[in-house]
């Protein structure tokens, strides 16, 4: 009986993994396994049921967490851009612009993947969209199946690492809690905090670095083996006009700059910036459906940018006794901008509603958001019971005793997350594994001997999971692509095509390991 009591924490974790791999719903698996092991622990005297009294407070803490409001807003932004055919227009325009050079279609896929990652942040949707749109075109133009599949799958997973990413929003919230707990455990009773904005800034350079490596690989393949990445004959490629490039690229780029710029510039919190992204996605969808009568939406977009400028440079508070003359002018200007913005949003919403897009977007957003937050509740109960069974102390002791000290502990956690990424989605890993291991890791040192940076650790985890989702034979991105690839493309070709990109990912991880400033420099520059 004593042996059972001491091994319940490990058995609980193993049981959750087995049940999840059997295909049961994630949220109910986590909560059900937790309740079952809580009862078993209570029977054998290894669990105190008073632990469960903290569960309602945890749910209330999730409900009142303003950071997590960004999740449904970013999901809405991504689904709206996906359903309004922005990705299709981007791929078509970039393909025609770069198709006349060897490897041009592959380079276009990498660039569009980066833009969609920064616009949507939804990995599955990006892989499926680009697989449906780009793969048939690349195969028709004579691209090797391996290169085409590898390029699409790798570009589709950039949503894990390029901000604004839902993964980084959730990971930032979990790491913030873990960082404060780690500092309290070290006797620091005025702990520092990290924000989602820190992770966004830290992920920017590593994400762009990966995009650069993908493009470099496409160029090298085109030089070494031109037949694997042929150019499109001029008679088959009508080319693009400057107006077409501007209409396809400029709106998404402006939307990305508005969201990221408002966060990195300190104008808005990630939650506020997510609302800017949602509004921008509505305007962009309405703009694409509006034909020539787009001036209400154009005025609304200009008003949105002007509002961001006024917010950054003027004090717009009206509940003051003494309001300076220029502030009052700015307040009136902001009111006019809000009226123009409301007019543009209503106009855009009517267009997407008449086109049948709005209902589908709201249904998709609600489904994904409900899934995320039910998993949050299930994971919260799971981690609570796991701690009550002594799992936290077990993990702490195990990581402290691993050969190699801090470096060995970090490598062990990264390997564990990499393997779990074969079977579990990022939500389960972030909500279950990160709260258990991060408080211990954040008390250790980085490989360069400096105190552990939560930003560096978070970016390492995100890039590690991205690599796991690409690695054969279990990578999620490969399953998404297999589902939309034509029958002529064999699964073995998809696996062979992705292997070079997996090595690129590993190389990127090693660079980040040995050069932590890739993740730390930009947040330090922006936020000090």
Coordinates of C-alpha atoms in Angstrom, one line a residue, residues 9-26 28-30 33 37 382 419-420 423-424 428 432:
X9 CA 1.8 10.7 -9.2
X10 CA 3.7 8.9 -11.9
X11 CA 0.9 6.5 -12.5
X12 CA -1.5 9.4 -12.9
X13 CA 0.7 11.1 -15.5
X14 CA 1.1 7.9 -17.4
X15 CA -2.6 7.1 -17.3
X16 CA -3.4 10.5 -18.7
X17 CA -1.0 10.0 -21.6
X18 CA -2.4 6.5 -22.4
X19 CA -6.0 7.7 -22.3
X20 CA -5.2 10.7 -24.5
X21 CA -3.5 8.5 -27.1
X22 CA -6.5 6.3 -27.2
X23 CA -8.4 9.2 -28.6
X24 CA -10.6 10.4 -25.7
X25 CA -11.4 14.1 -25.4
X26 CA -8.6 16.0 -23.9
X28 CA -12.5 15.3 -19.9
X29 CA -9.5 12.9 -19.9
X30 CA -7.5 15.3 -17.8
X33 CA -8.1 10.9 -14.6
X37 CA -6.6 9.3 -8.9
X382 CA -5.1 17.7 -13.1
X419 CA 8.4 13.2 -27.3
X420 CA 5.0 14.3 -25.9
X423 CA 1.0 12.4 -29.1
X424 CA -0.4 15.5 -27.4
X428 CA -2.1 19.8 -23.1
X432 CA 0.0 20.2 -17.9

